Coordinates of C-alpha atoms in Angstrom, one line a residue:
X1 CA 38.5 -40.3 0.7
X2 CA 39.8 -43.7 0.4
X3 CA 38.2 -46.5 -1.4
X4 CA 36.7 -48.2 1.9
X5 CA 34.9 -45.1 3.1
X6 CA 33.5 -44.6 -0.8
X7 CA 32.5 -48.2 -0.5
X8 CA 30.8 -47.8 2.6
X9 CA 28.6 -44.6 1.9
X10 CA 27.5 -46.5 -1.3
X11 CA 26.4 -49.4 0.8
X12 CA 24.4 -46.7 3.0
X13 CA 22.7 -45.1 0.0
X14 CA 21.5 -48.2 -1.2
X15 CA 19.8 -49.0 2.0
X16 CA 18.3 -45.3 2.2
X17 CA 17.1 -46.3 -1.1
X18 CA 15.4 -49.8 -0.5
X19 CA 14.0 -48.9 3.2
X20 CA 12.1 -45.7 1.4
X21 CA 11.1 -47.8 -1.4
X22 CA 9.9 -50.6 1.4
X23 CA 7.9 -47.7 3.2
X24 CA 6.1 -46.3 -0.1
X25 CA 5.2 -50.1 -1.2
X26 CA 3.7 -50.8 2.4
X27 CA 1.7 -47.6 2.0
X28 CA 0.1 -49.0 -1.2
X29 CA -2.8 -51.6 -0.3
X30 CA -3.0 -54.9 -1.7
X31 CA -6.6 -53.7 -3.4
X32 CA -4.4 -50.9 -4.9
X33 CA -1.8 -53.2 -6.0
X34 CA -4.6 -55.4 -8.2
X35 CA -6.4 -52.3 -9.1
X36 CA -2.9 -50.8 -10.3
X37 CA -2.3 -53.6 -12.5
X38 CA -6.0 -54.2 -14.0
X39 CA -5.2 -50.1 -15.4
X40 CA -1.7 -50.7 -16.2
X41 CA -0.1 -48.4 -13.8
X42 CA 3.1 -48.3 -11.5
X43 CA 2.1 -51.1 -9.2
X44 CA 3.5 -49.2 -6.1
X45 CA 0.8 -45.8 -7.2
X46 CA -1.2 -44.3 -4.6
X47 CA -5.2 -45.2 -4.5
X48 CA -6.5 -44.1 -1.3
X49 CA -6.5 -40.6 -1.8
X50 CA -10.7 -39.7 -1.0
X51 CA -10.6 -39.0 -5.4
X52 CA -10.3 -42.3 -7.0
X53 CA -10.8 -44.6 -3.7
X54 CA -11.9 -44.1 -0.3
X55 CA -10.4 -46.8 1.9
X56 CA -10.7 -48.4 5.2
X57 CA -8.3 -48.3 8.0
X58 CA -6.6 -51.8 6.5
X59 CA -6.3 -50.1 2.8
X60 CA -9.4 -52.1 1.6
X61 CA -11.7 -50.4 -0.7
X62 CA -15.2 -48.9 0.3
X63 CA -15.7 -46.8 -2.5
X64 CA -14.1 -46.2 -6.3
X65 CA -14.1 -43.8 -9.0
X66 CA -12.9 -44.7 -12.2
X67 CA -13.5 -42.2 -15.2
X68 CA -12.4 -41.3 -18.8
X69 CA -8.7 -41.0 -18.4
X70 CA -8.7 -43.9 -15.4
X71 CA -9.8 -46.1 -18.3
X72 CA -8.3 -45.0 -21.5
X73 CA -6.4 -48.3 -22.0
X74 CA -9.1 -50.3 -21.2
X75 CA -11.5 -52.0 -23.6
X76 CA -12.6 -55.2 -21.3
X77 CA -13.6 -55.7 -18.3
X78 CA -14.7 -59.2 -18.0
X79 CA -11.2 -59.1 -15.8
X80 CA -12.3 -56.4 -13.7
X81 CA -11.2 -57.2 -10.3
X82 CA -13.1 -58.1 -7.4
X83 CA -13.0 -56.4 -4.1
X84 CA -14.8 -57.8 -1.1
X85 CA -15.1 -54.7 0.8
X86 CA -16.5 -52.8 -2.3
X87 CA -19.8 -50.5 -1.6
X88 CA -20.1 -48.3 -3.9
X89 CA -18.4 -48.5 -7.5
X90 CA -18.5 -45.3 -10.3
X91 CA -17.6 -45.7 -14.0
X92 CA -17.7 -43.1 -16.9
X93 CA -16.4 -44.7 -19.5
X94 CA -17.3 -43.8 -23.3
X95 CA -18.4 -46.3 -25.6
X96 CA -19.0 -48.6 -23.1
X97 CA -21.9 -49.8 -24.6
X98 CA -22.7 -52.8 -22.6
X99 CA -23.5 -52.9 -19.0
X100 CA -20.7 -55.2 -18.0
X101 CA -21.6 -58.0 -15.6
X102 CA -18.6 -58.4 -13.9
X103 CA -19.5 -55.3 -11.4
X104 CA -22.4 -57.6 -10.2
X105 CA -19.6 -60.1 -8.6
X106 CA -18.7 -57.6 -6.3
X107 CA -20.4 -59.4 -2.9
X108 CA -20.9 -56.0 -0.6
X109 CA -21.3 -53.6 -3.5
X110 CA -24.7 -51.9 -2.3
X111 CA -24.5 -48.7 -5.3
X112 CA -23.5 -49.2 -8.6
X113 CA -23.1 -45.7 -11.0
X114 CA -22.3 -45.8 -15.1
X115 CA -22.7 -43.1 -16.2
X116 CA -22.3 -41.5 -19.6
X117 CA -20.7 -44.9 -21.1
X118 CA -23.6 -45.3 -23.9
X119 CA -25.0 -48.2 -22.1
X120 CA -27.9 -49.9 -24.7
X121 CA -27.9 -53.3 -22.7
X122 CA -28.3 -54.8 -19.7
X123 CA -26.8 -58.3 -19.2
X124 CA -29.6 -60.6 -18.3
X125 CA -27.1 -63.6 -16.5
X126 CA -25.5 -61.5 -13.2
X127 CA -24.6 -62.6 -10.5
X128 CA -27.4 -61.5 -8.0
X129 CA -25.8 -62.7 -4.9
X130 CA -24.6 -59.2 -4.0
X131 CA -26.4 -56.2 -1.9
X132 CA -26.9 -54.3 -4.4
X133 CA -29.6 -51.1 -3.0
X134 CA -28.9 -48.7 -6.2
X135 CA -28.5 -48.7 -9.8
X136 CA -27.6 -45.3 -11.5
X137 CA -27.2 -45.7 -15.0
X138 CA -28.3 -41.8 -15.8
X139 CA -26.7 -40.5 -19.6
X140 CA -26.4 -43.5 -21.2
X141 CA -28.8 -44.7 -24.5
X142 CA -31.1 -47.6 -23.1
X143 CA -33.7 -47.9 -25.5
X144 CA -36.1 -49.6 -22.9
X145 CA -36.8 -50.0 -19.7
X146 CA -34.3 -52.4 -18.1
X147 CA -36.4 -55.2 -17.0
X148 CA -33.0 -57.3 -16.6
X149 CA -32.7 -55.8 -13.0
X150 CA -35.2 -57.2 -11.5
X151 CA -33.8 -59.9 -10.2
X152 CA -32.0 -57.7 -7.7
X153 CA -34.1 -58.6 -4.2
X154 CA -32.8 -55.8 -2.8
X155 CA -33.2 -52.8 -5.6
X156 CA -34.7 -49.6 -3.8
X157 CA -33.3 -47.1 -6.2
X158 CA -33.3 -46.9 -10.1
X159 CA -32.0 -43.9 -11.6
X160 CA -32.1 -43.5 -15.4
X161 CA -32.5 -40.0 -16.1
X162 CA -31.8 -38.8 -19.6
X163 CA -31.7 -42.1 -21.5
X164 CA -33.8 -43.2 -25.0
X165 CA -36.4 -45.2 -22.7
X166 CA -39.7 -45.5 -25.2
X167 CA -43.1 -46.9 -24.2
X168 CA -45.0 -48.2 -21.3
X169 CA -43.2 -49.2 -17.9
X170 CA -44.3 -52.1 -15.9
X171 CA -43.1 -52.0 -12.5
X172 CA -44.6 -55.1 -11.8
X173 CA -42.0 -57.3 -11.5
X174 CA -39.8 -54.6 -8.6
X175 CA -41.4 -55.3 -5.3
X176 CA -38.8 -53.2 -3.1
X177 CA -38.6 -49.9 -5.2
X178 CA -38.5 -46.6 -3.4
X179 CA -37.4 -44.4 -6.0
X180 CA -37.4 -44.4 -9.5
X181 CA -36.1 -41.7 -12.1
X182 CA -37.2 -42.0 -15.9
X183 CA -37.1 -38.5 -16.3
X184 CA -36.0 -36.9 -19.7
X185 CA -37.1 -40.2 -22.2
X186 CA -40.0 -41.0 -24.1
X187 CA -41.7 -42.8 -21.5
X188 CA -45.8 -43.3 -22.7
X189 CA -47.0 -44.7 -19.4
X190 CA -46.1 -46.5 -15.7
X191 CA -48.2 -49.0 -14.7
X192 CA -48.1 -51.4 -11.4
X193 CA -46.8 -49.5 -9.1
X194 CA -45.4 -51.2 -5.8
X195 CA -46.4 -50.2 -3.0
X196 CA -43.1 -49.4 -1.4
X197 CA -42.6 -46.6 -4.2
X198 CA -42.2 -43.3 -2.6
X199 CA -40.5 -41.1 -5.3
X200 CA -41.4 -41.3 -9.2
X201 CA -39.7 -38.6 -11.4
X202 CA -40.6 -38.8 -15.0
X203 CA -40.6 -34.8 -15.8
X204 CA -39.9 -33.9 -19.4
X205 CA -41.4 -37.2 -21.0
X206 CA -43.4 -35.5 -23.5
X207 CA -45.2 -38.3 -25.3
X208 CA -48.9 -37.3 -25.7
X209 CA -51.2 -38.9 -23.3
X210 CA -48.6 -39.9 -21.2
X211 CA -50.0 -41.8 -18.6
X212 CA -48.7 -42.6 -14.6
X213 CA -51.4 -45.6 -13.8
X214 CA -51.3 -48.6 -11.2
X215 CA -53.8 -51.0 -11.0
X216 CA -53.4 -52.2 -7.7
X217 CA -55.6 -51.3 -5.4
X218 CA -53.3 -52.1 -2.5
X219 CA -50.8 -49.7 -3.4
X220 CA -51.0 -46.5 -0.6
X221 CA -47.7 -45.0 -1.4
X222 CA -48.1 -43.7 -5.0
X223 CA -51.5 -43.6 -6.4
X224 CA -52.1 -41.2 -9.6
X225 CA -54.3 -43.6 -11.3
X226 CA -56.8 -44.2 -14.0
X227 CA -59.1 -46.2 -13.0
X228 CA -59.1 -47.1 -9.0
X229 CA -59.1 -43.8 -6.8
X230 CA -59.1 -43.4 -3.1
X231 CA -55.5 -41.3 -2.2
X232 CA -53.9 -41.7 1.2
X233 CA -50.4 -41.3 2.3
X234 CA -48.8 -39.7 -1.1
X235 CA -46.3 -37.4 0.4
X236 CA -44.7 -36.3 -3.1
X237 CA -45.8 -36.2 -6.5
X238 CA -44.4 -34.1 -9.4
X239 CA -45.0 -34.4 -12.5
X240 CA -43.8 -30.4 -13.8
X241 CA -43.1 -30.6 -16.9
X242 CA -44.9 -33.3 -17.9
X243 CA -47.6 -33.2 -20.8
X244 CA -50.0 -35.7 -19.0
X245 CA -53.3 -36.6 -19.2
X246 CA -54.5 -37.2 -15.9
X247 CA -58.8 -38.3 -15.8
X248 CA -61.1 -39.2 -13.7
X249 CA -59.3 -38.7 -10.0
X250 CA -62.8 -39.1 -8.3
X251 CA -63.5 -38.8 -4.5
X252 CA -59.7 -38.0 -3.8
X253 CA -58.7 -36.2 -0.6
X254 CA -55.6 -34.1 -2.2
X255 CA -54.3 -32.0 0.8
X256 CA -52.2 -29.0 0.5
X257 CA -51.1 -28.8 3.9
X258 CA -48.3 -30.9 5.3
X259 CA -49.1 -31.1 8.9
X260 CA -52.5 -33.9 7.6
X261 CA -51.8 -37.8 7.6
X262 CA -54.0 -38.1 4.4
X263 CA -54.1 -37.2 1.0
X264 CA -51.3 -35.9 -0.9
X265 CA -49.1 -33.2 0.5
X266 CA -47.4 -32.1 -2.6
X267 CA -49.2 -32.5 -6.0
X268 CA -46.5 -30.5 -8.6
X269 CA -47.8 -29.6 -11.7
X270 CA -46.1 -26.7 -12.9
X271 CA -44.7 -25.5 -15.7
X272 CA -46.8 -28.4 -17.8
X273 CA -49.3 -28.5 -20.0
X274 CA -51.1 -31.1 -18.0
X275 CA -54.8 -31.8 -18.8
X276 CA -57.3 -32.7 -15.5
X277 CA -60.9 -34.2 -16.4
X278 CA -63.6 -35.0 -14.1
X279 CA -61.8 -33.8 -10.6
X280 CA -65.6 -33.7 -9.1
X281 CA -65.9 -35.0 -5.5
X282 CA -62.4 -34.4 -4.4
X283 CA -61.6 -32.6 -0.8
X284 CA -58.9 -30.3 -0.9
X285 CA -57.3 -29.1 2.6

């Protein structure tokens, strides 16, 4: 083979070379690419594989994943990029410690998950120009109840099972809650309830006395209360579990049967050592 023929296979390899490395990098989205370099990978690795991001049909990011070994070499994330298709955005990280606000700059982001990260405080200066729906910050150490979020106007779901929450909750201050999770803390009591509550889970609290009370007497969603009681329209309420002390639930209509419009349809209190005074004047269907 003479040196012109060498010559020219060598020219052709190259080629090869550069037109499959031109193919993989136009595979690779430009939110991977920023995403690559924020965790110090190969710029040119694959993100939208449905484990650590689910993308759209331009490569744009809908959804992300990151965990323990996604993270390792990274301690701060006041750099953490934006991405303007975001939705939904998941971090386990341990040690975290501190809710980092730069997730709120995400503008779409609509669920936000930390979980397991030791998380012990919430930022109070976020950006709350986002659409945020859901907060998940279940296994982490908050020692309170996060009054910080509030300022999300469009908060339906706060989940925050299995943290170090201690004392009375005043929901007060969260007028578009659906669901809320405190299960597993030491919560002592939840007071103001909205009325656009629907699910309350706060089994395994097992202060004494514990206490689910609103004062509103508005509120036609979720009424277990203490002082004002007239019950419609409670489709779900379990307290299993719970050590509560639940009195005077006078001239309630509690009904067992699901097919009714009023009363409650599911009152759960198994496996608790719950304590009911002065149930007189109550219907039960």
């Amino acid at each position: 083979m003479n040196k012109h023929k060498m010559n020219f296979f060598k020219y052709i390899l190259v080629i090869d070379i550069l037109s499959f490395w031109t193919v993989v990098n136009s595979q690779v989205s430009e939110d991977c690419k920023i995403l690559n370099s924020f965790l110090k990978r190969t710029l040119n690795s694959v993100c939208c594989n449905g484990e650590m991001a689910k993308c759209d049909g331009n490569g744009n990011f809908s959804a992300l994943s990151l965990g323990n070994s996604d993270l390792s070499e990274i301690n701060n994330f006041d750099s953490f990029p934006i991405f303007e298709n975001l939705k939904e955005l998941t971090i386990g990280k341990d040690n975290l410690n501190v809710l980092p606000k730069r997730f709120f700059d995400n503008p779409l982001l609509e669920k936000l998950v930390v979980y397991e990260s030791n998380i012990s405080v919430i930022p109070s200066n976020y950006n709350v120009l986002n659409s945020l729906k859901e907060v998940n910050l279940e296994w982490n150490s908050l020692p309170e109840f996060p009054y910080e979020l509030n300022k999300l106007p469009n908060l339906e779901h706060l989940y925050l099972y299995h943290n170090n929450i201690y004392g009375n909750i005043d929901l007060s201050d969260f007028k578009s809650l659906t669901q809320v999770d405190v299960a597993y803390s030491r919560v002592t009591g939840i007071y103001n309830i909205p009325k656009t509550l629907e699910v309350l889970r706060k089994n395994n609290n097992n202060e004494k006395g514990s206490k689910v009370i609103t004062n509103s007497s508005s509120n036609d969603d979720v009424r277990v209360e203490r002082n004002y009681n007239n019950n419609n329209n409670n489709n779900n309420i379990n307290l299993s579990e719970n050590e509560i002390d639940i009195t005077n639930l006078n001239s309630n209509s509690i009904a067992t049967n699901n097919n009714t419009n009023n009363g409650i349809e599911n009152l759960n209190l198994n496996r608790s050592n719950d304590e009911l005074n002065n149930i007189t004047n109550n219907t039960l269907k």
